[in-house]
Short mmCIF file of C-alpha atoms and ligand atoms in Angstrom, two decimals:
data_model
loop_
_atom_site.label_atom_id
_atom_site.label_comp_id
_atom_site.label_asym_id
_atom_site.label_seq_id
_atom_site.Cartn_x
_atom_site.Cartn_y
_atom_site.Cartn_z
CA MET U 1 112.72 112.07 129.84
CA LYS U 2 111.95 112.63 126.18
CA PRO U 3 108.35 113.33 125.20
CA ARG U 4 106.45 110.72 123.28
CA ALA U 5 105.83 111.69 119.67
CA SER U 6 102.06 111.49 120.15
CA ARG U 7 102.29 113.96 123.04
CA VAL U 8 103.99 116.50 120.77
CA ALA U 9 100.97 116.70 118.46
CA SER U 10 98.38 117.04 121.23
CA ALA U 11 100.43 119.69 123.07
CA LEU U 12 100.90 121.71 119.88
CA ILE U 13 97.27 121.48 118.80
CA GLU U 14 96.12 122.63 122.24
CA TRP U 15 98.67 125.47 122.22
CA HIS U 16 97.67 126.58 118.74
CA ALA U 17 94.02 127.05 119.72
CA ARG U 18 95.05 129.69 122.24
CA HIS U 19 98.34 131.13 120.99
CA GLY U 20 98.77 130.26 117.33
CA ARG U 21 98.39 132.61 114.38
CA HIS U 22 94.91 132.53 112.91
CA ASP U 23 94.58 135.71 110.90
CA LEU U 24 97.18 135.42 108.16
CA PRO U 25 95.69 135.91 104.68
CA TRP U 26 96.61 132.41 103.47
CA GLN U 27 94.81 130.90 106.47
CA HIS U 28 91.48 132.01 104.99
CA ASP U 29 90.01 130.27 101.97
CA ARG U 30 92.73 127.63 102.15
CA THR U 31 92.90 126.44 98.59
CA PRO U 32 96.01 124.51 97.50
CA TYR U 33 96.88 127.43 95.21
CA ARG U 34 96.77 130.04 98.00
CA VAL U 35 98.70 127.81 100.41
CA TRP U 36 101.26 126.97 97.71
CA VAL U 37 102.01 130.63 96.96
CA SER U 38 102.34 131.42 100.68
CA GLU U 39 104.66 128.46 101.31
CA ILE U 40 106.94 129.51 98.46
CA MET U 41 107.02 133.16 99.55
CA LEU U 42 107.73 132.14 103.16
CA GLN U 43 110.82 130.15 102.19
CA GLN U 44 113.75 132.21 103.51
CA THR U 45 111.45 135.21 104.10
CA GLN U 46 109.67 136.36 107.25
CA VAL U 47 105.91 136.67 107.54
CA ALA U 48 105.93 140.46 107.98
CA THR U 49 107.89 140.90 104.74
CA VAL U 50 105.72 138.45 102.83
CA LEU U 51 102.33 139.96 103.76
CA PRO U 52 102.15 142.90 101.29
CA TYR U 53 103.71 140.83 98.50
CA TYR U 54 101.19 138.06 99.06
CA GLN U 55 98.24 140.45 98.96
CA ARG U 56 99.42 142.07 95.73
CA PHE U 57 100.18 138.70 94.16
CA MET U 58 96.73 137.31 94.99
CA HIS U 59 95.05 140.45 93.71
CA ARG U 60 96.85 140.20 90.38
CA PHE U 61 96.85 136.36 90.12
CA PRO U 62 93.77 135.14 92.03
CA ASN U 63 94.06 131.59 90.67
CA VAL U 64 96.47 129.26 88.98
CA ARG U 65 95.19 130.05 85.48
CA ALA U 66 95.71 133.77 85.94
CA LEU U 67 99.28 133.04 86.99
CA ALA U 68 99.92 130.61 84.13
CA ASP U 69 98.54 133.02 81.52
CA ALA U 70 100.58 136.00 82.75
CA PRO U 71 103.90 136.99 81.16
CA ILE U 72 106.86 136.07 83.36
CA ASP U 73 107.76 139.79 83.52
CA ASP U 74 104.49 140.48 85.37
CA VAL U 75 105.36 137.81 87.92
CA LEU U 76 108.92 139.02 88.41
CA HIS U 77 107.66 142.59 88.66
CA LEU U 78 105.48 141.66 91.66
CA TRP U 79 108.42 139.74 93.15
CA THR U 80 110.82 142.70 92.97
CA GLY U 81 112.42 143.14 96.41
CA LEU U 82 111.41 139.72 97.76
CA GLY U 83 114.65 138.08 96.57
CA TYR U 84 115.44 134.50 95.58
CA TYR U 85 113.87 135.05 92.16
CA ALA U 86 114.12 131.38 91.16
CA ARG U 87 111.06 130.96 93.41
CA ALA U 88 109.00 133.24 91.16
CA ARG U 89 110.22 131.59 87.97
CA ASN U 90 109.41 128.15 89.37
CA LEU U 91 105.95 129.28 90.51
CA HIS U 92 105.21 130.48 87.00
CA ARG U 93 106.61 127.30 85.38
CA ALA U 94 104.59 125.13 87.73
CA ALA U 95 101.40 127.12 87.02
CA VAL U 96 101.91 126.57 83.29
CA ARG U 97 102.29 122.83 83.90
CA ILE U 98 99.16 122.74 86.05
CA ARG U 99 97.23 124.52 83.30
CA ASP U 100 98.60 122.36 80.49
CA GLU U 101 98.93 118.94 82.13
CA PHE U 102 96.36 118.96 84.93
CA GLY U 103 93.56 120.92 83.24
CA GLY U 104 94.10 123.91 85.53
CA GLU U 105 93.29 121.90 88.69
CA PHE U 106 95.92 121.67 91.39
CA PRO U 107 97.22 118.06 91.32
CA ARG U 108 95.66 115.59 93.79
CA THR U 109 98.48 113.20 94.57
CA PHE U 110 101.61 113.85 96.61
CA GLU U 111 103.81 112.58 93.76
CA ASP U 112 102.26 114.97 91.24
CA VAL U 113 102.51 117.92 93.62
CA ALA U 114 106.14 117.12 94.47
CA SER U 115 106.97 116.84 90.75
CA LEU U 116 106.21 120.52 90.15
CA PRO U 117 109.15 122.93 89.81
CA GLY U 118 110.23 124.46 93.11
CA ILE U 119 108.17 122.08 95.29
CA GLY U 120 110.18 119.68 97.44
CA ARG U 121 109.00 116.98 99.81
CA SER U 122 108.32 119.31 102.73
CA THR U 123 106.49 121.96 100.69
CA ALA U 124 104.35 119.32 98.98
CA GLY U 125 103.45 117.88 102.39
CA ALA U 126 102.63 121.32 103.80
CA ILE U 127 100.37 122.19 100.86
CA LEU U 128 98.40 118.95 101.13
CA ALA U 129 98.23 118.99 104.91
CA LEU U 130 97.18 122.63 105.21
CA SER U 131 94.74 122.82 102.31
CA ARG U 132 93.26 119.32 102.28
CA GLY U 133 94.01 117.96 105.75
CA GLU U 134 95.94 115.03 104.29
CA ARG U 135 98.48 113.39 106.55
CA PHE U 136 101.98 114.21 105.33
CA PRO U 137 104.95 115.16 107.52
CA ILE U 138 106.86 118.35 106.85
CA LEU U 139 110.45 119.33 107.58
CA ASP U 140 111.20 122.97 106.92
CA GLY U 141 113.91 124.86 108.79
CA ASN U 142 111.68 125.73 111.74
CA VAL U 143 110.42 122.17 112.15
CA LYS U 144 113.98 120.81 111.97
CA ARG U 145 114.99 123.09 114.83
CA VAL U 146 112.02 122.20 117.04
CA LEU U 147 112.37 118.45 116.55
CA SER U 148 116.16 118.54 116.97
CA ARG U 149 115.82 120.31 120.29
CA VAL U 150 112.88 118.33 121.63
CA PHE U 151 114.36 114.92 120.78
CA GLY U 152 118.03 115.85 121.20
CA VAL U 153 119.14 115.25 117.61
CA GLN U 154 122.64 116.67 117.75
CA GLY U 155 124.01 116.06 114.25
CA ASP U 156 124.32 118.70 111.58
CA PRO U 157 120.81 119.09 110.08
CA ALA U 158 122.45 119.43 106.65
CA ASP U 159 123.83 115.84 106.88
CA ARG U 160 121.79 113.20 105.13
CA GLU U 161 121.67 110.84 108.13
CA THR U 162 120.48 113.56 110.48
CA THR U 163 117.89 114.67 107.96
CA GLU U 164 116.58 111.12 107.68
CA THR U 165 116.31 110.86 111.49
CA LEU U 166 114.37 114.13 111.54
CA TRP U 167 112.00 112.97 108.79
CA GLN U 168 111.27 109.85 110.84
CA LEU U 169 110.56 111.93 113.92
CA SER U 170 108.40 114.31 111.92
CA ASP U 171 106.42 111.38 110.58
CA ALA U 172 106.01 109.90 114.05
CA CYS U 173 104.76 113.24 115.42
CA THR U 174 102.26 113.93 112.63
CA PRO U 175 98.81 112.97 113.88
CA GLU U 176 96.05 111.18 111.96
CA LYS U 177 93.50 113.84 112.88
CA HIS U 178 93.69 117.63 112.75
CA VAL U 179 96.81 117.42 110.65
CA ASP U 180 96.18 120.91 109.24
CA VAL U 181 96.13 122.45 112.73
CA TYR U 182 99.16 120.45 113.82
CA THR U 183 101.15 121.46 110.71
CA GLN U 184 100.39 125.12 111.22
CA ALA U 185 101.18 124.77 114.94
CA ILE U 186 104.62 123.21 114.53
CA MET U 187 105.55 125.85 111.96
CA ASP U 188 104.27 128.61 114.26
CA ILE U 189 106.05 127.32 117.35
CA GLY U 190 109.32 127.27 115.43
CA ALA U 191 108.77 130.78 114.10
CA THR U 192 107.57 132.43 117.31
CA VAL U 193 108.65 130.40 120.40
CA CYS U 194 111.47 127.96 119.58
CA THR U 195 113.41 130.59 117.69
CA ARG U 196 117.02 130.18 116.66
CA ARG U 197 118.63 132.69 119.00
CA LYS U 198 116.34 133.19 122.01
CA PRO U 199 113.90 130.33 122.44
CA LEU U 200 111.08 131.19 124.84
CA CYS U 201 111.17 127.89 126.72
CA THR U 202 109.04 129.22 129.57
CA TYR U 203 106.10 129.68 127.22
CA CYS U 204 106.65 126.51 125.25
CA PRO U 205 104.09 123.69 125.36
CA LEU U 206 106.88 121.20 124.63
CA SER U 207 109.15 122.27 127.47
CA GLU U 208 108.30 119.28 129.63
CA GLY U 209 110.71 116.61 128.49
CA CYS U 210 112.44 118.79 125.89
CA PHE U 211 116.00 117.45 125.62
CA ALA U 212 117.61 120.79 124.79
CA ARG U 213 115.89 122.56 127.63
CA SER U 214 116.58 119.94 130.27
CA HIS U 215 120.26 119.76 129.23
CA GLY U 216 120.65 123.52 128.76
CA LYS U 217 121.64 122.93 125.13
CA GLN U 218 119.23 125.24 123.33
CA HIS U 219 122.15 127.09 121.76
CA GLU U 220 124.03 123.97 120.73
CA ILE U 221 121.10 122.23 119.06
CA PRO U 222 120.74 122.21 116.15
CA ALA U 223 124.48 122.15 115.49
CA PRO U 224 125.53 125.58 114.19
CA ARG U 225 126.09 125.76 110.46
CA ARG U 226 129.69 125.66 109.38
CA ALA U 227 130.64 129.27 108.77
CA LYS U 228 131.42 130.11 105.18
CA THR U 229 133.90 132.83 104.40
CA ARG U 230 132.07 135.84 103.13
CA ARG U 231 133.44 137.31 99.94
CA SER U 232 132.68 140.39 97.99
CA ARG U 233 132.48 140.82 94.23
CA HIS U 234 133.00 144.09 92.42
CA VAL U 235 131.33 144.79 89.09
CA PHE U 236 130.63 147.77 86.85
CA MET U 237 127.11 148.55 85.67
CA LEU U 238 126.71 150.63 82.54
CA VAL U 239 123.98 153.28 82.75
CA ALA U 240 123.58 154.04 79.04
CA MET U 241 121.14 156.95 78.88
CA ARG U 242 119.63 158.29 75.67
CA GLU U 243 118.62 161.92 75.05
CA ASP U 244 115.05 161.02 76.05
CA ASP U 245 116.42 159.71 79.39
CA CYS U 246 115.63 156.08 78.55
CA VAL U 247 118.18 153.66 79.98
CA LEU U 248 119.42 150.46 78.35
CA LEU U 249 118.49 147.29 80.26
CA GLU U 250 119.32 143.67 79.55
CA ARG U 251 117.53 140.57 80.70
CA ARG U 252 119.82 138.45 82.87
CA PRO U 253 120.28 134.76 82.16
CA GLU U 254 117.95 132.38 84.03
CA SER U 255 120.75 130.93 86.13
CA GLY U 256 122.78 132.97 88.58
CA ILE U 257 121.82 135.95 90.68
CA TRP U 258 118.73 137.93 89.70
CA GLY U 259 117.97 135.29 87.09
CA GLY U 260 115.44 136.46 84.47
CA LEU U 261 115.29 140.02 85.85
CA TRP U 262 116.06 143.15 83.83
CA CYS U 263 119.29 144.84 84.82
CA LEU U 264 121.93 147.29 83.67
CA PRO U 265 124.60 145.67 81.48
CA GLU U 266 127.20 144.26 83.88
CA PHE U 267 130.96 144.03 83.39
CA GLU U 268 133.91 142.69 85.34
CA THR U 269 136.08 145.70 84.46
CA GLU U 270 135.56 149.31 83.53
CA SER U 271 137.46 148.84 80.28
CA ALA U 272 135.01 146.09 79.26
CA ALA U 273 132.13 148.50 79.95
CA ARG U 274 133.81 151.20 77.85
CA ALA U 275 134.44 148.75 75.00
CA PHE U 276 130.77 147.74 75.05
CA ALA U 277 129.72 151.40 74.95
CA ARG U 278 132.00 152.08 71.96
CA GLN U 279 130.75 149.08 70.01
CA MET U 280 127.08 148.94 70.90
CA LEU U 281 126.03 152.55 71.50
CA ARG U 282 125.71 155.45 69.12
CA ALA U 283 127.87 158.49 70.01
CA PRO U 284 128.61 157.42 73.60
CA GLN U 285 130.21 159.89 75.99
CA ILE U 286 133.93 159.15 75.96
CA ASP U 287 134.50 159.26 79.72
CA PRO U 288 131.63 157.67 81.61
CA GLN U 289 130.82 159.34 84.92
CA HIS U 290 131.13 157.27 88.08
CA LEU U 291 127.96 157.34 90.18
CA ASP U 292 127.98 156.37 93.86
CA ARG U 293 128.79 152.76 94.53
CA ILE U 294 125.95 150.47 95.51
CA GLU U 295 126.44 147.52 97.87
CA HIS U 296 124.00 144.67 98.00
CA ALA U 297 124.24 141.69 100.35
CA PHE U 298 123.39 138.22 99.08
CA THR U 299 123.35 135.18 101.37
CA HIS U 300 126.99 134.27 100.80
CA PHE U 301 128.58 137.37 99.32
CA ASP U 302 128.36 141.12 98.89
CA LEU U 303 127.97 142.60 95.44
CA VAL U 304 129.63 145.99 95.04
CA MET U 305 128.44 147.82 91.92
CA THR U 306 129.93 150.92 90.38
CA PRO U 307 127.42 152.49 87.99
CA LEU U 308 129.02 154.22 85.00
CA LEU U 309 126.81 156.83 83.41
CA THR U 310 127.26 157.42 79.72
CA ARG U 311 125.03 159.63 77.60
CA CYS U 312 124.46 158.35 74.11
CA ALA U 313 122.25 158.68 71.06
CA GLY U 314 120.92 155.13 71.19
CA ALA U 315 122.03 151.73 70.01
CA ALA U 316 124.65 151.43 67.27
CA GLY U 317 124.94 147.72 66.61
CA VAL U 318 122.22 145.09 66.37
CA MET U 319 120.83 144.69 69.88
CA ASP U 320 119.40 141.38 70.96
CA GLU U 321 115.78 142.61 70.99
CA PRO U 322 114.14 140.02 73.24
CA ARG U 323 116.90 140.45 75.81
CA SER U 324 117.36 144.23 75.77
CA LEU U 325 115.09 147.25 76.04
CA TRP U 326 115.19 151.00 76.56
CA TYR U 327 113.54 151.66 79.89
CA ASN U 328 111.94 154.98 80.70
CA PRO U 329 112.44 155.57 84.44
CA ARG U 330 109.66 158.19 84.36
CA GLU U 331 107.12 155.71 83.09
CA PRO U 332 108.23 152.50 84.69
CA ALA U 333 107.28 149.39 82.75
CA ARG U 334 105.91 146.33 84.53
CA ILE U 335 109.06 144.26 84.52
CA GLY U 336 111.11 142.52 87.17
CA LEU U 337 114.00 144.64 88.40
CA PRO U 338 116.51 143.85 91.17
CA ALA U 339 115.68 146.11 94.13
CA PRO U 340 118.95 148.13 94.11
CA ILE U 341 118.69 148.69 90.33
CA LYS U 342 115.07 149.80 90.73
CA THR U 343 116.20 152.32 93.35
CA LEU U 344 119.02 153.61 91.16
CA LEU U 345 116.71 154.03 88.16
CA ALA U 346 114.17 155.90 90.29
CA GLU U 347 116.92 158.22 91.54
CA LEU U 348 117.90 159.02 87.97
CA THR U 349 114.51 160.74 87.52
CA ASP U 350 115.31 163.29 90.24
CA PRO U 351 117.51 165.96 88.62
CA SER U 352 118.72 167.50 91.88
CA LEU U 353 119.63 164.18 93.42
CA PHE U 354 121.09 163.04 90.16
CA ASP U 355 123.46 166.03 89.98
CA GLU U 356 124.63 165.41 93.52
CA ARG U 357 125.25 161.76 92.86
CA VAL U 358 127.55 162.31 89.89
CA VAL U 359 131.16 162.43 90.98
CA ALA U 360 134.20 162.98 88.87
CA SER U 361 135.73 160.02 87.13
CA PRO U 362 139.08 159.21 88.72
CA SER U 363 142.02 160.30 86.65
CA GLY U 364 143.10 157.70 84.16
CA GLY U 365 139.91 155.75 85.08
S1 SF4 S 401 111.42 123.99 125.43
FE1 SF4 S 401 112.66 125.54 124.48
S2 SF4 S 401 114.13 124.43 123.22
FE2 SF4 S 401 112.51 123.00 123.76
S3 SF4 S 401 111.11 123.11 122.02
FE3 SF4 S 401 110.37 124.56 123.54
S4 SF4 S 401 111.32 126.53 123.02
FE4 SF4 S 401 112.40 124.91 121.92
#
């Protein structure tokens, strides 16, 4: 027997009073702004990881105006290490729109909220439900999993038809009253009880009548994602270091990985890196030294970086000023850096470590 949609809400609300999470920082002083930032940070990132980032972000940008007025570099700086940097750029863009088009007040209507950069239907619903108690269904990854299992929706959640079925179920389950508690509860149950790998059915308030549980299909529902072949990409990063130890950084384009962050100049081949050094740097070292390789995993591929250290006297040609800077690793500037590049730059300040890291350039390299 499948549970009635109305029973789902009452069971979850009752469960949340006793077992839900009540002490997360965004659960206090639930303004739309605070909920919005938390919802964006929590996309693809676990609560434990988000907590320190959220606290620092709120300290630096306590309201939407503070965020809108800040340089994007300040925002990306606080996002360093959290990944998926488009989220930070969209947050900043949306804050500017709220300041300029909505007089600094978070928009009131669902349509206006959902029109902001980086806010889809589910996030808009979550913000309005959690901060204002307005009745809107949500359908993030956790909610999709819970509803699929409870109601036995066996299609691929990425398919449009399945998604539409799940939206209808989510709408049917969303209660008229206590929608804020219900919304938090269904997100919490997905994150802590009905987890992807080991659902804790024994402790679940929805176990009675749950399709997946009664059919022993917890591991088949939702349908596993089609596996993508993992690839790896190899690039060379030029560490151009001046006599004062400042290192040349370039701002990456907005699209693509690490969009908008500051990074070492990147090249497909070592010869391209050498050609750049010859043309753009003054008195570059002829044979760059190979530092230890760095591997960084993205969702669908691994990036393997070989840093090439070249000492130089500075820039020779005309550098594109807004998109390049000389970064002093000893006095780090407040800019957004990809986490592995930040680590590498910090290591360059340690002479003993630095000497150990330098290895001979391969012959003919
Ligand atoms: S009974 Fe198990 S599978 Fe069903 S919703 Fe609860 S935790 Fe998920």
